[in-house]
Short mmCIF file of C-alpha atoms and ligand atoms in Angstrom, two decimals:
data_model
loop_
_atom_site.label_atom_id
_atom_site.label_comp_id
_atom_site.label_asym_id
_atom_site.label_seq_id
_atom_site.Cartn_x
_atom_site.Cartn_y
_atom_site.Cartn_z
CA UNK K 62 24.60 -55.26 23.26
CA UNK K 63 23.03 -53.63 20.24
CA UNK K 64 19.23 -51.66 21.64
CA UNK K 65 16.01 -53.37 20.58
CA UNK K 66 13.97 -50.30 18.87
CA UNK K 67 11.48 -52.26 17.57
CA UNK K 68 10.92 -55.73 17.67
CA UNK K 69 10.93 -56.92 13.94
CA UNK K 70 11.54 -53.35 12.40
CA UNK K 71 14.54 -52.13 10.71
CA UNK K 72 16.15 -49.31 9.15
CA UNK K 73 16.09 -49.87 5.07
CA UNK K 74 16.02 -46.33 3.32
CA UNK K 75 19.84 -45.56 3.48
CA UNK K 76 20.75 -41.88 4.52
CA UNK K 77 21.79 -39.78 1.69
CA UNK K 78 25.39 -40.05 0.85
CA UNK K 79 27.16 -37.87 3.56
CA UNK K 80 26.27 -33.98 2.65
CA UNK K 81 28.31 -31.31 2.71
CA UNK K 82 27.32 -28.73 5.50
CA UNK K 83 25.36 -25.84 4.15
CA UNK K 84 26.83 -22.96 2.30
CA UNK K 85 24.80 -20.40 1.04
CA UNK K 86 25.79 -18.57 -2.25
CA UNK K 87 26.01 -14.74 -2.39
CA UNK K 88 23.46 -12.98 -4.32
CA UNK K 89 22.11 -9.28 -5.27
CA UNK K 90 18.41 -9.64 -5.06
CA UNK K 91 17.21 -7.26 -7.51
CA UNK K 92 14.52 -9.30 -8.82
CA UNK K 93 10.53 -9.27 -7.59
CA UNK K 94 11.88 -10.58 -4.15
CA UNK K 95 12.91 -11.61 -2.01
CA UNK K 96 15.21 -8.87 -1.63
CA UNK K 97 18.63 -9.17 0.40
CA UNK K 98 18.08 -8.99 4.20
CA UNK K 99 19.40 -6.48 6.05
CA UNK K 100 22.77 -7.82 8.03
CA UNK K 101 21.12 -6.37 10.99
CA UNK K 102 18.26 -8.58 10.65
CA UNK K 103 20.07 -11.99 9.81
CA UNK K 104 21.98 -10.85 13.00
CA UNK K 105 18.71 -11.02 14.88
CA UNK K 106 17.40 -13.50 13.11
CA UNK K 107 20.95 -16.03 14.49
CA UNK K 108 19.66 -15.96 18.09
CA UNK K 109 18.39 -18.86 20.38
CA UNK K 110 14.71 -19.46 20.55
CA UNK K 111 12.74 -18.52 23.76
CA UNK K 112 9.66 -19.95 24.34
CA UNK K 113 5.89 -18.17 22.25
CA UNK K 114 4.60 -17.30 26.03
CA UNK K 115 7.57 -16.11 27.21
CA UNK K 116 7.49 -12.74 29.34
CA UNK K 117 10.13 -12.02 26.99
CA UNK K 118 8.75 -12.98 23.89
CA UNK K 119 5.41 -11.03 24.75
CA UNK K 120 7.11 -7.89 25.22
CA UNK K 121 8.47 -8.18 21.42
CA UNK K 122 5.38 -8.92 20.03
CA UNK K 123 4.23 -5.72 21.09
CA UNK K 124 6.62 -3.73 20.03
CA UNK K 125 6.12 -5.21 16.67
CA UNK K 126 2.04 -4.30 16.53
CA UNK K 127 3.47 -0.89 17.58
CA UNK K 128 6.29 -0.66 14.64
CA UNK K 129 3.64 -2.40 12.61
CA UNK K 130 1.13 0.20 13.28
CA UNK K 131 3.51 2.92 12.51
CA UNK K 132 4.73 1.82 8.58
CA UNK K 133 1.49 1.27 7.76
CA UNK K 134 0.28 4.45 9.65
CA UNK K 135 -2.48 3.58 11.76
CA UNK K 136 -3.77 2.60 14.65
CA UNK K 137 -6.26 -0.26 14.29
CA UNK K 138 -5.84 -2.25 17.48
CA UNK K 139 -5.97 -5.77 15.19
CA UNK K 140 -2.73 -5.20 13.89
CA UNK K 141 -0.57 -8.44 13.74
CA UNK K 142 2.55 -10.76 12.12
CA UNK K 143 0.84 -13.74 10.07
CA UNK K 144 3.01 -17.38 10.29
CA UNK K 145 3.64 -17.44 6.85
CA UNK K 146 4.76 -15.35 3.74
CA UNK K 147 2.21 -12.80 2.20
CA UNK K 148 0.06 -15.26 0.24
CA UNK K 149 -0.81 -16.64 3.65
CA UNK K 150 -1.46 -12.68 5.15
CA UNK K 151 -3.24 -12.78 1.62
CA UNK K 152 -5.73 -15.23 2.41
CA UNK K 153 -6.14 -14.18 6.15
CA UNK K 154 -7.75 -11.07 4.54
CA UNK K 155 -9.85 -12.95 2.62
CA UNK K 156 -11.00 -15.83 5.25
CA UNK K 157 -12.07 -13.24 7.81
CA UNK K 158 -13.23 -10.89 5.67
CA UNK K 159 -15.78 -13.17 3.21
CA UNK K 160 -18.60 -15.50 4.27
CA UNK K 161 -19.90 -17.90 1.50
CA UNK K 162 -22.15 -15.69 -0.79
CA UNK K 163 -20.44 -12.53 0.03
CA UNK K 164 -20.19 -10.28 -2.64
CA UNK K 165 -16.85 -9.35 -3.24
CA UNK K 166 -15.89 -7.45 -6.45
CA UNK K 167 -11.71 -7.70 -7.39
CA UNK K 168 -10.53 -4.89 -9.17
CA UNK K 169 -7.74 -7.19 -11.57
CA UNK K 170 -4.78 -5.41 -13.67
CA UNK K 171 -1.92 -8.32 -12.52
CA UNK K 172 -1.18 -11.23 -11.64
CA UNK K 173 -2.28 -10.95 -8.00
CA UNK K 174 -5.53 -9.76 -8.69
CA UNK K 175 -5.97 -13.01 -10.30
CA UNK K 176 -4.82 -14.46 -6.83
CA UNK K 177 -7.38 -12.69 -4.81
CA UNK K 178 -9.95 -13.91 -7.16
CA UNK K 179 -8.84 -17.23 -6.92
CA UNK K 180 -8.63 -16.69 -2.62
CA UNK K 181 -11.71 -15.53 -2.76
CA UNK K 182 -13.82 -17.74 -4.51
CA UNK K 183 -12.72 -20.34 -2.81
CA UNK K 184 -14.35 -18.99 0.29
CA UNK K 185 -17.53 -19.17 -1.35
CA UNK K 186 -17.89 -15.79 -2.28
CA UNK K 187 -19.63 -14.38 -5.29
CA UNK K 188 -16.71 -12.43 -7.23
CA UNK K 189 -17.38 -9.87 -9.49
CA UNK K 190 -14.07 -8.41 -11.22
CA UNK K 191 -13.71 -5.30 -13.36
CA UNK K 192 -10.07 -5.60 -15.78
CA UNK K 193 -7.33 -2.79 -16.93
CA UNK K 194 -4.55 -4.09 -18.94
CA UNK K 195 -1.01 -5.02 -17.27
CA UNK K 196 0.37 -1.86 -17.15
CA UNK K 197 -2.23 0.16 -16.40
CA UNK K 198 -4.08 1.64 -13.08
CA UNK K 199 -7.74 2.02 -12.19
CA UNK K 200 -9.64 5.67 -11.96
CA UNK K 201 -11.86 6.09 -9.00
CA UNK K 202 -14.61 6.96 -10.91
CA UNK K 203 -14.00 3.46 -12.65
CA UNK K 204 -13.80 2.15 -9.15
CA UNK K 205 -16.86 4.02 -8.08
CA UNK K 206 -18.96 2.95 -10.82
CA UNK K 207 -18.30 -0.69 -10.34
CA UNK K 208 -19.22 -0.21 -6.38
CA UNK K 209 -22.65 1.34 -7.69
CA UNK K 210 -23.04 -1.51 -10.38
CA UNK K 211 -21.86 -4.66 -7.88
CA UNK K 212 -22.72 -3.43 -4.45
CA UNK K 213 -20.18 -5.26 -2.91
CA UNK K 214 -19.68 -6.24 1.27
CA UNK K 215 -15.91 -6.13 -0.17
CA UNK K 216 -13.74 -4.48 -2.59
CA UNK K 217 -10.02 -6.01 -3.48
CA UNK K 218 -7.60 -4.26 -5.12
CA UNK K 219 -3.55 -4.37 -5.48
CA UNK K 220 -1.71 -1.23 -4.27
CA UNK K 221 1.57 -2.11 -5.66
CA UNK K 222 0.94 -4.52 -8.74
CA UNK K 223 4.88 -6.67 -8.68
CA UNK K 224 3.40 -8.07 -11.84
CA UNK K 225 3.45 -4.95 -13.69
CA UNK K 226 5.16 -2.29 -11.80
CA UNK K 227 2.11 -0.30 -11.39
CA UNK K 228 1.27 2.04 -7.83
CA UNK K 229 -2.24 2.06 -8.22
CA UNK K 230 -3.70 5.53 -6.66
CA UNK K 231 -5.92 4.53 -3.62
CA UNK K 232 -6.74 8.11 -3.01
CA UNK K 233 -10.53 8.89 -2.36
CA UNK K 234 -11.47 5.14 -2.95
CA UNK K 235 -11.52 4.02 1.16
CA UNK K 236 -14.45 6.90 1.35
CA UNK K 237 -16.13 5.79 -1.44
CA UNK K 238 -16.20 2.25 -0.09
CA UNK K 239 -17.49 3.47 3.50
CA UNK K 240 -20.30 5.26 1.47
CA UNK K 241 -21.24 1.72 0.09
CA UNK K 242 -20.91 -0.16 2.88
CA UNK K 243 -18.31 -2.36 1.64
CA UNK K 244 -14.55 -2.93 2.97
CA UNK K 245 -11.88 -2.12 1.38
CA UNK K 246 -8.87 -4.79 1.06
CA UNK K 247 -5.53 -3.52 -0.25
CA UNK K 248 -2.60 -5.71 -1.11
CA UNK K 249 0.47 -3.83 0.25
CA UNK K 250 2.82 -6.57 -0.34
CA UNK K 251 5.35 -4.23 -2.56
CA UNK K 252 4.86 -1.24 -1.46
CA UNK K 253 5.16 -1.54 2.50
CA UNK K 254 8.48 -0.05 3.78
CA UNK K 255 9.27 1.46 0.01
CA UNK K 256 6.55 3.81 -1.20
CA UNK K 257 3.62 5.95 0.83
CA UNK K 258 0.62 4.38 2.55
CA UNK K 259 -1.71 6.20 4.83
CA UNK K 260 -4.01 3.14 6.08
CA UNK K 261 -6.32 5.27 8.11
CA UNK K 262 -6.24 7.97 5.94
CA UNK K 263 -7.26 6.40 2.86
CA UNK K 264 -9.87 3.99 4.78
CA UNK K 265 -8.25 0.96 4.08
CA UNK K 266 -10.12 -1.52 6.41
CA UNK K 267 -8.30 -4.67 5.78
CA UNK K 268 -4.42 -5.17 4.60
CA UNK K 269 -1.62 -7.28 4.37
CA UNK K 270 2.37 -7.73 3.42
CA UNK K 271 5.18 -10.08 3.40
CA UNK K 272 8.42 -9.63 5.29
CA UNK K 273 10.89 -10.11 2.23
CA UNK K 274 10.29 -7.42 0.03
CA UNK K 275 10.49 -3.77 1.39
CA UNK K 276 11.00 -4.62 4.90
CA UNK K 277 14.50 -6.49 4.12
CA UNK K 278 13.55 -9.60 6.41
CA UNK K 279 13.73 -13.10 5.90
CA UNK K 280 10.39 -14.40 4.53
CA UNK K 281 7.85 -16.80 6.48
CA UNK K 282 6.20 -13.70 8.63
CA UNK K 283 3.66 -10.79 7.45
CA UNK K 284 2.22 -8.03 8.46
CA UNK K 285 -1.53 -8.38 8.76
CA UNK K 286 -4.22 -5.83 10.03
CA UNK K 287 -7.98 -5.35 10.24
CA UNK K 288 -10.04 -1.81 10.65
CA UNK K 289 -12.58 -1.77 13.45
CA UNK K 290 -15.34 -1.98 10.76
CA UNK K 291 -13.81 -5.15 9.33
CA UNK K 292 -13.29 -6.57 12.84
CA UNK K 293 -17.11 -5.56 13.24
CA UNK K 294 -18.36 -7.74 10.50
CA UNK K 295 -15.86 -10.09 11.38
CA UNK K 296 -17.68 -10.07 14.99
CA UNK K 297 -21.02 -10.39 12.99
CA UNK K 298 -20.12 -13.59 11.71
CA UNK K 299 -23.11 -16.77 10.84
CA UNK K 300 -20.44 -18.99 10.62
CA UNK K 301 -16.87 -19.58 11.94
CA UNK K 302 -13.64 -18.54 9.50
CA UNK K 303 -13.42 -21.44 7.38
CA UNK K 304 -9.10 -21.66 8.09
CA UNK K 305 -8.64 -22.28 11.51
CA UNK K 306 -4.77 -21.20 11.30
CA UNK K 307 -5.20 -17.94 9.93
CA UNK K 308 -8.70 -16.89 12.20
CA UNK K 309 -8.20 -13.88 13.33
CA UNK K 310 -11.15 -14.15 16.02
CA UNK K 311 -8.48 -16.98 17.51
CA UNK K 312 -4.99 -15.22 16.74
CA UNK K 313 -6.38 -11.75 18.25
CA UNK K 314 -6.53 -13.32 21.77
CA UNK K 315 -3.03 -14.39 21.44
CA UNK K 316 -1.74 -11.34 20.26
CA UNK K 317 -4.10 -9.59 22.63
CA UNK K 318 -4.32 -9.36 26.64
CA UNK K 319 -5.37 -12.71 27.18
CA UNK K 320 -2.41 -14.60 25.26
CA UNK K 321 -4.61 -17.68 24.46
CA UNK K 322 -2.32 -20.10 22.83
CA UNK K 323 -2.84 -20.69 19.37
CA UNK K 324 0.09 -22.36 17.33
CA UNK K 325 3.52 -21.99 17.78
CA UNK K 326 4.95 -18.86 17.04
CA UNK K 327 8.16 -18.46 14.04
CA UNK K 328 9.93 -17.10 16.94
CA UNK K 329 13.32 -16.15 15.07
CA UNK K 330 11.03 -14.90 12.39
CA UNK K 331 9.78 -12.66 14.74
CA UNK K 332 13.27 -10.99 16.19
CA UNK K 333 14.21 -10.73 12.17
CA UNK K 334 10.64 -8.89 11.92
CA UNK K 335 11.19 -6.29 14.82
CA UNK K 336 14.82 -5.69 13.59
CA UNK K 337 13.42 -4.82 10.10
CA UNK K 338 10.95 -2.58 11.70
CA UNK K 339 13.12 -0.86 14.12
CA UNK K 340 15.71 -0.18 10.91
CA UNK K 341 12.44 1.18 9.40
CA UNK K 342 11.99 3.13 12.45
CA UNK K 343 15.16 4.94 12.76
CA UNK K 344 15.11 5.79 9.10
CA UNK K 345 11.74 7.18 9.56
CA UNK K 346 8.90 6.98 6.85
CA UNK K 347 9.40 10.40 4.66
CA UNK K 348 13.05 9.44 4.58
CA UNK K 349 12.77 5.82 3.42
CA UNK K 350 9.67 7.10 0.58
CA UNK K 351 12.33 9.54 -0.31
CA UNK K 352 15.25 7.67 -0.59
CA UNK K 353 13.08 4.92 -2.69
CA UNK K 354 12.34 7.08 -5.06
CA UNK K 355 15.10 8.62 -5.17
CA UNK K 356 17.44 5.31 -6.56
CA UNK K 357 14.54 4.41 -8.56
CA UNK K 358 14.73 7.69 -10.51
CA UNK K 359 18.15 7.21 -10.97
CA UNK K 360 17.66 3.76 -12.11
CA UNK K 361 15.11 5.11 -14.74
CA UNK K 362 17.90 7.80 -15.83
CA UNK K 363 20.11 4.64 -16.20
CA UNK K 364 18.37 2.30 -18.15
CA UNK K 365 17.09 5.75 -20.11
CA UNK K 366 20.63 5.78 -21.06
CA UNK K 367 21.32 2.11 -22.07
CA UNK K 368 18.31 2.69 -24.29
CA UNK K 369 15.89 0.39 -22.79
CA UNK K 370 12.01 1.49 -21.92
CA UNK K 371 10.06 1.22 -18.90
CA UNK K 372 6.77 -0.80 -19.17
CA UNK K 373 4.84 1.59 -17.14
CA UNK K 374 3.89 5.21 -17.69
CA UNK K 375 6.65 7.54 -14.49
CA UNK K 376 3.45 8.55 -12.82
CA UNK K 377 2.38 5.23 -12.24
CA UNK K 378 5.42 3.46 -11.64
CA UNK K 379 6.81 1.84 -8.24
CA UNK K 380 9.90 2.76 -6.66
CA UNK K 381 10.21 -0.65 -5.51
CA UNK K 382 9.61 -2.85 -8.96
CA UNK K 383 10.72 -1.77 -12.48
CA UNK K 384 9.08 -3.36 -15.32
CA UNK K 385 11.64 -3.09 -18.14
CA UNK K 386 10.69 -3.78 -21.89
CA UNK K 387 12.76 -6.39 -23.38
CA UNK K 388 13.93 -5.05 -26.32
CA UNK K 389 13.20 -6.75 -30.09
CA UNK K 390 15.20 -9.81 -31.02
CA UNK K 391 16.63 -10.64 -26.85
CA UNK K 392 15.83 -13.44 -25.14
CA UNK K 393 15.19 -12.48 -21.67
CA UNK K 394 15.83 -15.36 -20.07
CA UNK K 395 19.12 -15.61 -21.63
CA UNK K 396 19.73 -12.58 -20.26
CA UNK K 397 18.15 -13.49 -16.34
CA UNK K 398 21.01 -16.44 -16.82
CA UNK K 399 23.78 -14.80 -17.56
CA UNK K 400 23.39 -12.17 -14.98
CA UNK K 401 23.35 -14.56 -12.40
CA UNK K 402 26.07 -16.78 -13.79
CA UNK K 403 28.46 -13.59 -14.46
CA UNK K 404 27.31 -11.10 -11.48
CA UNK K 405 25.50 -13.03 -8.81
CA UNK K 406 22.41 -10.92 -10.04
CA UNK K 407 18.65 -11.98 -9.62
CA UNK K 408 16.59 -10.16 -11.88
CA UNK K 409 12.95 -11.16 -12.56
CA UNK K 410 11.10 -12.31 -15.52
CA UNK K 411 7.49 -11.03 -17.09
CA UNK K 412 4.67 -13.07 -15.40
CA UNK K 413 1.32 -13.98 -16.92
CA UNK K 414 1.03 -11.60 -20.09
CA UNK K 415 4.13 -9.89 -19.59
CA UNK K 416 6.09 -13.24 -19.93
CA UNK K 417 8.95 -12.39 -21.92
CA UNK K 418 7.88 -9.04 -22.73
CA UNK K 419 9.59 -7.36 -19.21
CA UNK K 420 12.35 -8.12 -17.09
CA UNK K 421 11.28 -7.45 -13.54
CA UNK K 422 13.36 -5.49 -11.15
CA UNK K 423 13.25 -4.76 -7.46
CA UNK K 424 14.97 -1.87 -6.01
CA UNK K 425 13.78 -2.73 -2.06
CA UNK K 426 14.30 -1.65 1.33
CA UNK K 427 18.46 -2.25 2.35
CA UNK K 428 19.10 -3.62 -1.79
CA UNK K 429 17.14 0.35 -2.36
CA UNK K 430 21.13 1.98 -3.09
CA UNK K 431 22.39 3.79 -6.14
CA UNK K 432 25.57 1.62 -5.72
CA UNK K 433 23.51 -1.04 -6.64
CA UNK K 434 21.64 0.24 -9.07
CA UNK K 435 25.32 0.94 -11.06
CA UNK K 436 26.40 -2.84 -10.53
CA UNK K 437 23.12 -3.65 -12.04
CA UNK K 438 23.61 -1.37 -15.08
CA UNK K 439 26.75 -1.77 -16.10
CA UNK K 440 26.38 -5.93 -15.99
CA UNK K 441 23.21 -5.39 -17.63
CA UNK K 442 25.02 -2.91 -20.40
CA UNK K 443 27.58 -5.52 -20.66
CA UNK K 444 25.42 -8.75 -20.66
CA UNK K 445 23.10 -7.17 -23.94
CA UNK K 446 26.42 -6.41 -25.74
CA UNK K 447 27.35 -9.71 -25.66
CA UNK K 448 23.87 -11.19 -26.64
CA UNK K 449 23.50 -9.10 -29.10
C1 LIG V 1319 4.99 -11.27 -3.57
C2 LIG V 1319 3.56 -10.87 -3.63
C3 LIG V 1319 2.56 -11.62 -3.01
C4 LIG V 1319 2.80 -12.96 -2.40
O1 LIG V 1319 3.67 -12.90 -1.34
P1 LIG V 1319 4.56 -14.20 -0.97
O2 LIG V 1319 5.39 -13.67 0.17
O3 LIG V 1319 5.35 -14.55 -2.18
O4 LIG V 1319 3.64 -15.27 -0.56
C5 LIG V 1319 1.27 -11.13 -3.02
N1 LIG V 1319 0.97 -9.96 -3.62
C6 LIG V 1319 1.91 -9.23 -4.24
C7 LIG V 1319 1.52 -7.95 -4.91
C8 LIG V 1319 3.23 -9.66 -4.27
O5 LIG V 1319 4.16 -8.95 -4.89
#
């Protein structure tokens, strides 16, 4: 006797014709990210769920404030994993950080400086931005100027620009906002795990990254933290965060003593996370800078020899993302597809002004090895001989 579901109700979208079960092709990740995942972490990652209040599960989260605390070297106490990939750590910056009419002035030279200005004028704030060209890196007496012009509660700036391959020097600039009374908000997205940061050193008082890029993790979970002075204004508040989600007044008294539910935790997400940090860990900072910059200068020395240019100036440029000129007469893309059709290879392509111009290459966290670096050369050698 066939079960009454439903008493006039039936089922009239058809399934889709029977699928295949999953399989996954193999890639080399050498493009703005995501970057290959460490097998360590997918191995992590492949576990059973527990529960978000599990004794268990509380115990990891800990240990991943702690590991968090450590790459980023500091100690803020609001130091946390955001549900979501780094535009959503992105935006938890910006939600706690700005109340409507806030001043906040965005120092723009990328694509993702455009993003902050976007974040931030949506929640309400009054944005002020000073421009270099895509390539290029701000002084911090160019910095300091605009602070005395703007007078700004909060200052926005890029430390690792993936949209140009620039490290912008952040040296000085936390001290200068602390003398203004303004916060300073770094975007660490590219450079966390692959190139020095010294939160508490350089004053950084709010900061954020994804999981995907230099940490080797799967993406959907980043790093998120706010400096006592930020969490003071935060506490100073007229009006309540306008994103509930990504509050931090909520999420801290989840992630703190009183484990006040919240929302669901990615639980997997999370063991992926602490894997990536405790490879991190046991590689220790100085070595992982080193050994960034390291295949990166080879790399350089590589395409140096192909005869192809880097975008950026070698005292600017990021171990982690090479922007590489396209030279006269080759179409990029053509290139991008052939890669990938002939080596498995992701590379990137230029964004926003440097569309067509670069290709866009990520030397990150586990995919950060010379051995890749000479697959990547010689299919690149090969795939311009034949385009040409
Ligand atoms: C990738 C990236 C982001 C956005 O992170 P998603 O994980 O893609 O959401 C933000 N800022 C910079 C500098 C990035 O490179």
């Amino acid at each position: 006797m066939a079960t009454t579901l439903s008493s006039n109700l039936s089922v009239r979208l058809a399934p889709p014709v029977s699928l295949p079960p999953l399989t996954v092709p193999e890639r080399l990740l050498l493009g703005p990210g995501p970057s290959n995942a460490d097998p360590r972490v997918i191995a992590a990652m492949n576990q059973q769920p527990i529960g978000h209040l599990d004794a268990a599960y509380l115990t990891m989260m800990d240990e991943v404030q702690d590991l968090l605390r450590y790459t980023w070297q500091t100690t803020n106490p609001l130091t946390y994993a955001v549900a979501g990939t780094g535009s959503a750590a992105m935006e938890a910056t910006i939600a706690n950080a700005v109340e409507p009419g806030d001043r906040v002035l965005v120092a723009v030279k990328g694509y993702f400086g455009h993003r902050l200005v976007d974040m931030a004028q949506r929640y309400g704030a009054d944005v002020v931005t000073i421009h270099r060209s895509w390539g290029e890196a701000f002084t911090l007496a160019e910095l300091t100027a605009a602070l005395d012009e703007h007078r700004p509660a909060v200052l926005a700036i890029v430390h690792a620009e993936t949209s140009t391959g620039v490290r912008q020097p952040l040296d000085g600039l936390g001290a200068a906002c602390a003398n203004h009374d303004c916060l300073l908000l770094v975007d660490t997205v590219t450079s966390l795990g692959g190139v020095p940061i010294f939160l508490d050193n350089w004053q950084v008082d709010l900061a954020y990254s994804c999981s995907q890029k230099g940490l080797s993790c799967a993406p959907g979970i980043s790093p998120f933290t706010m400096s006592p002075r930020a969490v003071a204004k935060l506490e100073r508040r007229r009006q309540p965060v306008a994103n509930w989600y990504l509050d931090a007044a909520l999420l801290r008294k989840y992630w703190g003593p009183e484990r006040v539910y919240h929302h669901t935790a990615p639980v997997n997400l999370t063991y992926a996370l602490r894997e990536a940090l405790r490879l991190l860990a046991e590689e220790g900072l100085e070595a992982r800078w080193q050994r960034h910059q390291q295949t990166a200068t080879y790399f350089w020395q590589g395409l140096a020899d192909l005869g192809l240019t880097c975008h950026v100036e070698e005292s600017l440029r990021l171990p982690t993302l090479t922007t590489v000129r396209v030279p006269d007469g080759v179409d990029a893309k053509a290139v991008g597809r052939q890669l990938m059709a002939d080596y498995n290879i992701e590379v990137g392509g230029g964004l926003g002004e440097l569309g067509g111009k670069v290709w866009r290459i990520g030397l990150m966290g586990y995919n950060s090895q010379t051995k890749h670096v000479d697959a990547l050369l010689h299919a690149l050698g090969t795939v311009l001989r034949q385009l040409a």
